[in-house]
XYZ file of C-alpha atoms in Angstrom:
91
model
C 82.007 77.176 126.288
C 84.707 79.259 127.725
C 86.651 78.528 130.930
C 87.182 80.966 133.727
C 90.175 83.095 133.841
C 93.404 81.486 135.016
C 93.645 83.686 138.166
C 91.190 84.133 140.928
C 90.280 87.424 142.534
C 91.939 86.147 145.745
C 95.162 85.872 144.102
C 94.903 89.226 142.167
C 97.065 91.204 144.608
C 99.536 88.399 144.967
C 101.130 88.996 141.448
C 104.642 90.497 141.462
C 104.162 92.231 138.154
C 100.986 93.811 138.987
C 102.174 94.694 142.534
C 105.035 96.417 141.163
C 102.880 98.418 138.674
C 100.648 99.422 141.662
C 103.687 100.595 143.642
C 105.134 102.508 140.736
C 101.785 104.301 140.164
C 101.596 105.136 143.695
C 105.074 106.613 143.686
C 104.275 108.580 140.514
C 101.040 109.890 141.755
C 102.604 110.856 145.092
C 105.767 112.356 143.472
C 108.056 110.063 145.406
C 111.534 109.204 144.431
C 112.182 105.681 145.836
C 110.580 102.856 147.783
C 111.801 104.191 151.216
C 109.697 107.311 150.665
C 106.684 105.230 149.649
C 107.040 103.051 152.734
C 107.140 106.297 154.845
C 104.060 107.646 153.175
C 102.072 104.223 153.630
C 103.459 103.952 157.308
C 105.158 100.548 156.671
C 108.592 99.315 157.249
C 110.698 99.756 154.077
C 111.261 95.903 153.930
C 107.504 95.494 153.440
C 107.804 97.276 150.161
C 110.727 95.142 149.194
C 109.058 91.970 149.991
C 106.007 93.113 147.996
C 108.306 93.984 144.887
C 110.087 90.591 145.087
C 106.684 88.752 145.380
C 107.172 87.444 148.797
C 104.344 89.344 150.234
C 100.944 90.272 148.753
C 99.541 93.593 149.010
C 97.178 93.493 151.880
C 93.947 95.426 153.024
C 95.957 97.815 155.251
C 98.277 98.996 152.501
C 95.337 99.361 150.001
C 93.374 101.606 152.420
C 96.620 103.530 153.188
C 97.266 104.048 149.474
C 93.750 105.216 149.007
C 93.915 107.656 151.962
C 97.083 109.004 150.363
C 96.137 109.234 146.793
C 92.336 109.469 146.791
C 92.452 106.606 144.134
C 89.392 104.260 144.683
C 90.332 100.949 146.227
C 88.585 99.148 143.251
C 90.844 101.127 140.911
C 93.943 100.242 142.944
C 92.999 96.559 142.721
C 92.425 96.911 138.940
C 96.079 98.356 138.562
C 97.458 95.371 140.453
C 95.434 92.823 138.667
C 96.937 91.606 135.344
C 94.543 90.969 132.493
C 93.401 87.483 132.394
C 94.319 85.680 129.114
C 91.232 84.351 127.342
C 91.305 80.687 127.236
C 89.675 79.046 124.122
C 88.163 75.698 124.562
């Protein structure tokens, strides 16, 4: 019998490493040089990007939708980028 993954889907976008990977992917896809340019593109204040990068704020639905609109990357794929692979737990 195997156990469920350690993380749950509700926590998937509240992972600092995964969120940083998503923000970096967005910057690369959009050809942006810094977080301030990303904040401008996503129409959020620069401190929002900083808080996400430092793990103090999860990526919310509004940012996901704006990222999708700016990049045409499917929301499911954006979530997959931000979700770390769950380690297998042997019993």
